[in-house]
PDB file of C-alpha atoms in Angstrom:
ATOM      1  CA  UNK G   1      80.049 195.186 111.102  1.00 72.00           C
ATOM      2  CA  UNK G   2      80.631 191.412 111.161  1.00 79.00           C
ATOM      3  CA  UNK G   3      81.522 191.870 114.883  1.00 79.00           C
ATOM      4  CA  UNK G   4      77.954 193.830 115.539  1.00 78.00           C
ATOM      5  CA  UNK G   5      75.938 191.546 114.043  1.00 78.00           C
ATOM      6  CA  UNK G   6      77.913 188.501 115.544  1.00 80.00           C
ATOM      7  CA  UNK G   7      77.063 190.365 119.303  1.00 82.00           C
ATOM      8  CA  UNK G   8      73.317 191.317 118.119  1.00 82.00           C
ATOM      9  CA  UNK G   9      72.837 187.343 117.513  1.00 80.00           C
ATOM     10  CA  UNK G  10      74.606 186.117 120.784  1.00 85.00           C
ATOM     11  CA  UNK G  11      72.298 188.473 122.619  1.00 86.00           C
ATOM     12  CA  UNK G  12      69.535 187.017 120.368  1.00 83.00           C
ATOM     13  CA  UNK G  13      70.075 183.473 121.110  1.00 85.00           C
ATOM     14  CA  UNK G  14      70.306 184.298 124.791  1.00 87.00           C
ATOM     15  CA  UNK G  15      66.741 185.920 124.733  1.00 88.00           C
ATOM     16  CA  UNK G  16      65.265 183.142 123.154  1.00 87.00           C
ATOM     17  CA  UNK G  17      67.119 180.767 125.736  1.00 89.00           C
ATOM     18  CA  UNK G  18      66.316 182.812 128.477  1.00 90.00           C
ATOM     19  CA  UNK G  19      62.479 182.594 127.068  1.00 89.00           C
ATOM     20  CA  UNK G  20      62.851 178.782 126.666  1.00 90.00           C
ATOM     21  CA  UNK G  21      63.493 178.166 130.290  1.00 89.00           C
ATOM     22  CA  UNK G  22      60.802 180.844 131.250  1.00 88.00           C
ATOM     23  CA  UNK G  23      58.114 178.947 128.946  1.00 86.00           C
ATOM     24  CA  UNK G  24      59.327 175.173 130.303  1.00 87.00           C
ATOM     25  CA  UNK G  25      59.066 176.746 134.067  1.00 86.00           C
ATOM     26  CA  UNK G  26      55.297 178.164 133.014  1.00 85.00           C
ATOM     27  CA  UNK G  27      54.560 175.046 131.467  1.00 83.00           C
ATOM     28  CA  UNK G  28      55.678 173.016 134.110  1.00 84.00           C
ATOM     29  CA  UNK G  29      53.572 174.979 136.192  1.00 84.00           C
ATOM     30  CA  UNK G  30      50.535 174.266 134.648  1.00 81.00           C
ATOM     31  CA  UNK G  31      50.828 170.795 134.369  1.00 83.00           C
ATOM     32  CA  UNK G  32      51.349 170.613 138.206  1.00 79.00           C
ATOM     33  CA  UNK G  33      47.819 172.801 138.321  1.00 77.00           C
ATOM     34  CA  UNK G  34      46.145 170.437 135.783  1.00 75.00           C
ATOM     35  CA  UNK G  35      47.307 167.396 137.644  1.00 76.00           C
ATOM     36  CA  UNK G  36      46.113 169.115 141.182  1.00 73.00           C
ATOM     37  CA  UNK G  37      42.595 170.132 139.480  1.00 72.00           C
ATOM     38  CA  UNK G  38      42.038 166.286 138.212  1.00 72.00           C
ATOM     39  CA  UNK G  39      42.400 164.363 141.224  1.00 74.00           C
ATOM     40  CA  UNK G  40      39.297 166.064 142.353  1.00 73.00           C
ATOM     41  CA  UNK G  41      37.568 165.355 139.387  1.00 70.00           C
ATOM     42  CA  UNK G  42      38.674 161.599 139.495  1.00 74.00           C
ATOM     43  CA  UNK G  43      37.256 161.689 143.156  1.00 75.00           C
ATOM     44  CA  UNK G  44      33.970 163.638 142.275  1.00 76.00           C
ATOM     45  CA  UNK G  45      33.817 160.798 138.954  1.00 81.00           C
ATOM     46  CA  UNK G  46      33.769 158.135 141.352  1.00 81.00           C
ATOM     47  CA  UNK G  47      31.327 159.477 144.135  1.00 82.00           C
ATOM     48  CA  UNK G  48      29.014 160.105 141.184  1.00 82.00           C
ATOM     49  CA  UNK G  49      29.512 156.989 139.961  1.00 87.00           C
ATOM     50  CA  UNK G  50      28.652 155.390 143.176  1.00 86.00           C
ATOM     51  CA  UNK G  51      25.394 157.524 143.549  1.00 84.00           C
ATOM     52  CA  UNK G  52      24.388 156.467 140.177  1.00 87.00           C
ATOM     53  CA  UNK G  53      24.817 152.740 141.570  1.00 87.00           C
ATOM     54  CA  UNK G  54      23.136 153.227 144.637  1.00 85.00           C
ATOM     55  CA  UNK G  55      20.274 154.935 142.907  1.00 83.00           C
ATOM     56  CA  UNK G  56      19.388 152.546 140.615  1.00 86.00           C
ATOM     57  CA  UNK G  57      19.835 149.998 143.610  1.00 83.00           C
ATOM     58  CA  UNK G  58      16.723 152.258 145.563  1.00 82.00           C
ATOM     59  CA  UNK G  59      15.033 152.218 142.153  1.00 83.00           C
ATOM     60  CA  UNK G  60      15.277 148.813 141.814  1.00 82.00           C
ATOM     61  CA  UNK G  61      14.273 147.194 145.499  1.00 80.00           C
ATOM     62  CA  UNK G  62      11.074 149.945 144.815  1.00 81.00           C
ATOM     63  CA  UNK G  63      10.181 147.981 141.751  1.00 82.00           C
ATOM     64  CA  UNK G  64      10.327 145.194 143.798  1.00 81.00           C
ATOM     65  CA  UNK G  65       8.255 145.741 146.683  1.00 80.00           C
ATOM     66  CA  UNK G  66       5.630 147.263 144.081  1.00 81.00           C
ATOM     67  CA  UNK G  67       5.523 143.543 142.623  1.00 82.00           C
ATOM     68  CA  UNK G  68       5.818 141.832 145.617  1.00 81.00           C
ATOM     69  CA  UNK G  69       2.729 144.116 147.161  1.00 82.00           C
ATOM     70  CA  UNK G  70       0.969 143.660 143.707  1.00 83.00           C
ATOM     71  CA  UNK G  71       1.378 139.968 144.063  1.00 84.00           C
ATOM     72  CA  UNK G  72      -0.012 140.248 147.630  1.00 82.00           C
ATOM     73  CA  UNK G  73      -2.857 142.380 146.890  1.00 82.00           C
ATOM     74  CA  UNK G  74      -3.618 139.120 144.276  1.00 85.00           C
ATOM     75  CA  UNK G  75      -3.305 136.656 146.504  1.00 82.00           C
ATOM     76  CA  UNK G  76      -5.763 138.965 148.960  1.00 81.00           C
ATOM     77  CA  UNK G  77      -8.547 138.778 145.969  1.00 82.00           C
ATOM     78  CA  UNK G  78      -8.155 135.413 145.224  1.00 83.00           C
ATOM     79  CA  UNK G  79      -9.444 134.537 148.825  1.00 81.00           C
ATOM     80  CA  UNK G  80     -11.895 136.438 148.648  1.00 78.00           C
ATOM     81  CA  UNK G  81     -13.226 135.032 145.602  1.00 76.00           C
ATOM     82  CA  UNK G  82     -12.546 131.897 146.840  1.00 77.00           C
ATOM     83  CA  UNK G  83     -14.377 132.550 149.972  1.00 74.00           C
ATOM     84  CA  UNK G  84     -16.820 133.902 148.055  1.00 70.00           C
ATOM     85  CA  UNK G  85     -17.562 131.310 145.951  1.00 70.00           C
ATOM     86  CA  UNK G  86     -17.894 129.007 148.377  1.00 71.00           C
ATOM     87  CA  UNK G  87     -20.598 130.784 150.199  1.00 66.00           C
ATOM     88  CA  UNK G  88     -22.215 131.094 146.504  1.00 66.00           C
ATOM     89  CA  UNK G  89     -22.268 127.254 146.670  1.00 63.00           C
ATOM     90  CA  UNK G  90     -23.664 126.296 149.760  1.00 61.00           C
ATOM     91  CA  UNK G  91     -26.062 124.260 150.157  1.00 61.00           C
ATOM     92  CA  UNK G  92     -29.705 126.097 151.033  1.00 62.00           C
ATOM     93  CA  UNK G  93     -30.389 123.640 153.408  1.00 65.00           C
ATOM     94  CA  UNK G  94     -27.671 125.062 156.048  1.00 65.00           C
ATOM     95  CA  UNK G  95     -29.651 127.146 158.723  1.00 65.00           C
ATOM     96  CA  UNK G  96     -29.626 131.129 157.884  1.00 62.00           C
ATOM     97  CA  UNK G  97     -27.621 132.668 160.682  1.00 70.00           C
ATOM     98  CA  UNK G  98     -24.767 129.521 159.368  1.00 70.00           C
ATOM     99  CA  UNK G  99     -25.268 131.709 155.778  1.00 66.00           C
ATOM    100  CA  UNK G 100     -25.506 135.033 158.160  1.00 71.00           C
ATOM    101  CA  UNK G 101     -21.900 134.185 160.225  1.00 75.00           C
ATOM    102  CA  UNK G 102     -20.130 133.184 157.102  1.00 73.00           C
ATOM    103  CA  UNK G 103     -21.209 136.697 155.240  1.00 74.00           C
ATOM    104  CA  UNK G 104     -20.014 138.537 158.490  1.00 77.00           C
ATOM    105  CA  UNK G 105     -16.804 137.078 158.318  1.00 77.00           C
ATOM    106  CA  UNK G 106     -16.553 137.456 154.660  1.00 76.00           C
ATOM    107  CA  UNK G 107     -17.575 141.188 154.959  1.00 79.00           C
ATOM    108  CA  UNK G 108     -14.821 140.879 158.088  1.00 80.00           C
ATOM    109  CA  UNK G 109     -12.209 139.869 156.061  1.00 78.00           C
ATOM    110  CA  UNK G 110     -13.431 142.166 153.597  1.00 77.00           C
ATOM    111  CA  UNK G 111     -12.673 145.055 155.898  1.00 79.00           C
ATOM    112  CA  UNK G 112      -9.745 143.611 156.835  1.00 79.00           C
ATOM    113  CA  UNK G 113      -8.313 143.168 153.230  1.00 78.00           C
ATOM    114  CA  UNK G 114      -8.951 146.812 152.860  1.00 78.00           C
ATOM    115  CA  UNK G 115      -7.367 147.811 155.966  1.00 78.00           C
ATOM    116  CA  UNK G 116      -4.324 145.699 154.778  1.00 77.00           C
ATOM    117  CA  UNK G 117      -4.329 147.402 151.385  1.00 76.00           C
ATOM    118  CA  UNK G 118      -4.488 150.637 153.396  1.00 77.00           C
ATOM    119  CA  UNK G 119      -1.684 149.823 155.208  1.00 76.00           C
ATOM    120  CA  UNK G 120       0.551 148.549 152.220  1.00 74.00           C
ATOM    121  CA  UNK G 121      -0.142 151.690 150.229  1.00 75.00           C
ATOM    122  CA  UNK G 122       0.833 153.976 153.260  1.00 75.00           C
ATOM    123  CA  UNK G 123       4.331 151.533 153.602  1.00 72.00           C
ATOM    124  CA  UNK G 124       5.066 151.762 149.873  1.00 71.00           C
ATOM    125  CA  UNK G 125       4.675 155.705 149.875  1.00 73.00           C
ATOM    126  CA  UNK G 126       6.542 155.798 152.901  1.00 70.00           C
ATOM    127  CA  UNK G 127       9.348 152.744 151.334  1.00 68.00           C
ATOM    128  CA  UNK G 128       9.474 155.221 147.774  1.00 67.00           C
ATOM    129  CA  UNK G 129       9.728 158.210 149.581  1.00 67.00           C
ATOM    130  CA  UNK G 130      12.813 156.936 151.871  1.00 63.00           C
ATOM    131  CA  UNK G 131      10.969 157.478 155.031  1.00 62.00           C
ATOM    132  CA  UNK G 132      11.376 153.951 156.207  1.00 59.00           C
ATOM    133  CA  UNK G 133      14.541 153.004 157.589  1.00 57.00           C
ATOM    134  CA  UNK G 134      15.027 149.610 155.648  1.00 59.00           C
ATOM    135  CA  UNK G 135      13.208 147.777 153.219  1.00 59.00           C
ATOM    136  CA  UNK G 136      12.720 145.450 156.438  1.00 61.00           C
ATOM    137  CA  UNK G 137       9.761 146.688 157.535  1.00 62.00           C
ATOM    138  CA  UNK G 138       7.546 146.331 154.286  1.00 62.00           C
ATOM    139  CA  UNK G 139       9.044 143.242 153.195  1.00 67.00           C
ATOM    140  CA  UNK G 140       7.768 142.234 157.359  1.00 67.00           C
ATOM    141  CA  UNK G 141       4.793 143.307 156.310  1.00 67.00           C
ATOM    142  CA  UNK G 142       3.974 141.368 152.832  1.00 66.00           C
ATOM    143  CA  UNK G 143       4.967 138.277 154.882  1.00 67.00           C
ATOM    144  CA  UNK G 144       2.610 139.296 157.262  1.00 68.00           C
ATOM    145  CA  UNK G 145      -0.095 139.409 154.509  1.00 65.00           C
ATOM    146  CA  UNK G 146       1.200 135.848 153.162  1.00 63.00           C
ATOM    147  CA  UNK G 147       0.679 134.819 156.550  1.00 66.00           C
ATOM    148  CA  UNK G 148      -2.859 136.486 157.154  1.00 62.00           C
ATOM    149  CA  UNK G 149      -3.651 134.905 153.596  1.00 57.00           C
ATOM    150  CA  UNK G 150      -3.259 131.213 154.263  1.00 55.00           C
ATOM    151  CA  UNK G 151      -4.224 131.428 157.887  1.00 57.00           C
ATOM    152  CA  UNK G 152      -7.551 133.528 158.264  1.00 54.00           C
ATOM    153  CA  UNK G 153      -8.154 132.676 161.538  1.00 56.00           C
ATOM    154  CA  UNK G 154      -5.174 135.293 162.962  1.00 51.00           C
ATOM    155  CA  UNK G 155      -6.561 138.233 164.282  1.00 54.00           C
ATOM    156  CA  UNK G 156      -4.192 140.987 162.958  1.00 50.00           C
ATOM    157  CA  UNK G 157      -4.064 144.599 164.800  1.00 51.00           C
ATOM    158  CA  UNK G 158      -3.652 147.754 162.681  1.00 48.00           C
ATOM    159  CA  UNK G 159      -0.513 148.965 161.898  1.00 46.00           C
ATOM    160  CA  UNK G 160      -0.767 152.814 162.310  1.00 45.00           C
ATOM    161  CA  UNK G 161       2.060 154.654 161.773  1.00 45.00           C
TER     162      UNK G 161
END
Protein backbone atom coordinates (compact mmCIF):
# COMPACT_ATOMS: atom_id res chain seq x y z
CA UNK A 1 0.00 0.00 0.00
CA UNK A 2 3.04 2.05 1.04
CA UNK A 3 4.33 1.49 -2.54
CA UNK A 4 0.79 2.93 -4.09
CA UNK A 5 0.66 5.77 -2.24
CA UNK A 6 4.50 6.46 -2.63
CA UNK A 7 3.67 6.27 -6.83
CA UNK A 8 0.22 8.31 -6.35
CA UNK A 9 2.52 11.22 -4.73
CA UNK A 10 5.44 11.06 -7.33
CA UNK A 11 2.78 11.42 -9.98
CA UNK A 12 1.36 14.20 -7.72
CA UNK A 13 4.40 16.21 -7.39
CA UNK A 14 4.99 15.89 -11.11
CA UNK A 15 1.49 17.47 -11.89
CA UNK A 16 2.03 20.23 -9.77
CA UNK A 17 5.63 20.69 -11.38
CA UNK A 18 4.42 20.23 -14.65
CA UNK A 19 1.66 23.09 -13.65
CA UNK A 20 4.47 25.27 -12.18
CA UNK A 21 6.32 25.59 -15.40
CA UNK A 22 2.94 25.94 -17.34
CA UNK A 23 1.86 28.94 -14.91
CA UNK A 24 5.68 30.66 -15.03
CA UNK A 25 5.44 30.23 -19.09
CA UNK A 26 1.68 31.99 -18.88
CA UNK A 27 2.95 34.43 -16.62
CA UNK A 28 5.84 35.21 -18.46
CA UNK A 29 3.65 35.71 -21.22
CA UNK A 30 1.73 38.28 -19.87
CA UNK A 31 4.28 40.31 -18.62
CA UNK A 32 5.81 40.45 -22.18
CA UNK A 33 1.98 41.66 -23.26
CA UNK A 34 1.84 44.19 -20.37
CA UNK A 35 5.25 45.52 -21.18
CA UNK A 36 4.23 45.66 -25.16
CA UNK A 37 0.73 47.43 -24.19
CA UNK A 38 2.71 50.24 -21.98
CA UNK A 39 5.13 51.56 -24.29
CA UNK A 40 2.21 52.88 -26.17
CA UNK A 41 0.75 54.32 -23.32
CA UNK A 42 4.14 55.97 -22.27
CA UNK A 43 4.15 57.36 -25.94
CA UNK A 44 0.38 58.44 -25.99
CA UNK A 45 1.36 60.06 -22.05
CA UNK A 46 3.85 62.11 -23.61
CA UNK A 47 2.07 63.34 -26.90
CA UNK A 48 -0.70 64.34 -24.50
CA UNK A 49 1.47 65.89 -22.42
CA UNK A 50 2.91 67.92 -25.14
CA UNK A 51 -0.62 68.99 -26.43
CA UNK A 52 -1.47 70.07 -23.03
CA UNK A 53 1.81 72.35 -23.29
CA UNK A 54 1.20 73.61 -26.53
CA UNK A 55 -2.35 74.44 -25.65
CA UNK A 56 -1.89 76.43 -22.90
CA UNK A 57 1.01 78.09 -25.01
CA UNK A 58 -2.08 79.13 -27.83
CA UNK A 59 -4.10 80.05 -24.74
CA UNK A 60 -1.65 82.08 -23.45
CA UNK A 61 -0.16 84.28 -26.63
CA UNK A 62 -4.38 84.79 -27.08
CA UNK A 63 -4.44 86.42 -23.70
CA UNK A 64 -1.82 88.36 -24.87
CA UNK A 65 -2.78 89.85 -28.00
CA UNK A 66 -6.28 90.53 -26.21
CA UNK A 67 -4.15 92.90 -23.81
CA UNK A 68 -1.93 94.13 -26.17
CA UNK A 69 -5.14 95.09 -28.60
CA UNK A 70 -6.93 96.34 -25.36
CA UNK A 71 -3.97 98.50 -24.64
CA UNK A 72 -4.10 99.73 -28.27
CA UNK A 73 -7.67 100.37 -28.45
CA UNK A 74 -6.61 102.80 -25.14
CA UNK A 75 -4.06 104.43 -26.56
CA UNK A 76 -6.62 105.00 -29.80
CA UNK A 77 -9.14 106.88 -27.19
CA UNK A 78 -6.73 108.73 -25.51
CA UNK A 79 -5.97 110.65 -28.84
CA UNK A 80 -8.97 111.20 -29.46
CA UNK A 81 -9.70 112.80 -26.30
CA UNK A 82 -6.71 114.48 -26.55
CA UNK A 83 -7.51 115.75 -29.91
CA UNK A 84 -10.59 116.48 -28.71
CA UNK A 85 -9.84 118.52 -26.07
CA UNK A 86 -7.78 120.54 -27.79
CA UNK A 87 -10.30 121.58 -30.31
CA UNK A 88 -12.60 122.19 -27.03
CA UNK A 89 -9.90 124.77 -26.14
CA UNK A 90 -9.29 126.77 -28.98
CA UNK A 91 -9.33 129.94 -29.05
CA UNK A 92 -12.78 131.54 -30.78
CA UNK A 93 -10.85 133.92 -32.44
CA UNK A 94 -9.33 131.24 -35.07
CA UNK A 95 -11.36 131.63 -38.41
CA UNK A 96 -14.37 128.90 -38.70
CA UNK A 97 -13.36 126.69 -41.59
CA UNK A 98 -9.64 126.50 -39.16
CA UNK A 99 -12.49 125.05 -36.39
CA UNK A 100 -14.32 123.29 -39.60
CA UNK A 101 -10.78 121.38 -40.96
CA UNK A 102 -9.78 120.39 -37.51
CA UNK A 103 -13.46 118.68 -36.81
CA UNK A 104 -13.07 116.93 -40.30
CA UNK A 105 -9.99 115.48 -39.39
CA UNK A 106 -11.09 114.65 -35.98
CA UNK A 107 -14.30 112.99 -37.40
CA UNK A 108 -11.41 111.47 -40.01
CA UNK A 109 -9.54 109.97 -37.52
CA UNK A 110 -12.63 109.11 -35.93
CA UNK A 111 -13.53 106.89 -38.84
CA UNK A 112 -10.33 105.76 -39.03
CA UNK A 113 -10.07 104.60 -35.31
CA UNK A 114 -13.15 102.64 -36.03
CA UNK A 115 -11.95 101.13 -39.10
CA UNK A 116 -8.79 100.12 -37.06
CA UNK A 117 -10.92 98.64 -34.29
CA UNK A 118 -12.74 96.85 -37.12
CA UNK A 119 -9.83 95.49 -38.33
CA UNK A 120 -8.29 94.34 -34.88
CA UNK A 121 -11.49 92.58 -33.92
CA UNK A 122 -11.62 90.67 -37.34
CA UNK A 123 -7.51 89.71 -36.62
CA UNK A 124 -8.22 88.61 -33.05
CA UNK A 125 -11.24 86.31 -34.18
CA UNK A 126 -9.24 85.18 -36.89
CA UNK A 127 -5.69 84.93 -34.26
CA UNK A 128 -8.32 82.82 -31.53
CA UNK A 129 -9.75 80.86 -34.05
CA UNK A 130 -6.20 79.64 -35.56
CA UNK A 131 -6.92 81.00 -38.92
CA UNK A 132 -3.86 83.14 -39.03
CA UNK A 133 -0.73 81.55 -39.75
CA UNK A 134 1.43 83.21 -36.91
CA UNK A 135 0.85 85.52 -34.28
CA UNK A 136 3.05 87.75 -36.77
CA UNK A 137 0.54 89.26 -38.47
CA UNK A 138 -1.56 90.80 -35.50
CA UNK A 139 1.29 91.60 -33.45
CA UNK A 140 2.30 93.66 -37.29
CA UNK A 141 -0.70 95.06 -36.90
CA UNK A 142 -0.83 96.58 -33.13
CA UNK A 143 2.55 98.09 -34.13
CA UNK A 144 0.94 99.43 -36.93
CA UNK A 145 -1.68 101.08 -34.62
CA UNK A 146 1.30 102.31 -32.22
CA UNK A 147 2.61 103.74 -35.23
CA UNK A 148 -0.72 105.34 -36.64
CA UNK A 149 -1.11 106.59 -32.89
CA UNK A 150 1.92 108.80 -32.47
CA UNK A 151 2.13 109.77 -36.09
CA UNK A 152 -1.42 110.91 -37.38
CA UNK A 153 -0.32 112.27 -40.34
CA UNK A 154 0.19 108.47 -42.10
CA UNK A 155 -2.42 107.72 -44.32
CA UNK A 156 -3.15 104.00 -43.56
CA UNK A 157 -5.09 101.72 -46.31
CA UNK A 158 -7.62 99.11 -45.11
CA UNK A 159 -6.62 95.89 -44.36
CA UNK A 160 -9.37 93.59 -45.84
CA UNK A 161 -8.95 90.22 -45.53
Amino acid sequence: MNAALNGQLETLKFELQRQRDFDKVVASKYQVDLIVAQEPNTVLSGQLESLKVESQRHRDSKNDAKADLRRSLKDLRRIEDDLRAKLSLQDLGIPLEVHEKATGRLKELGRMIVDLTRQATILAVRYGDGKLASHHLFIHFVWMLNTFACRPNLKLHSYNP
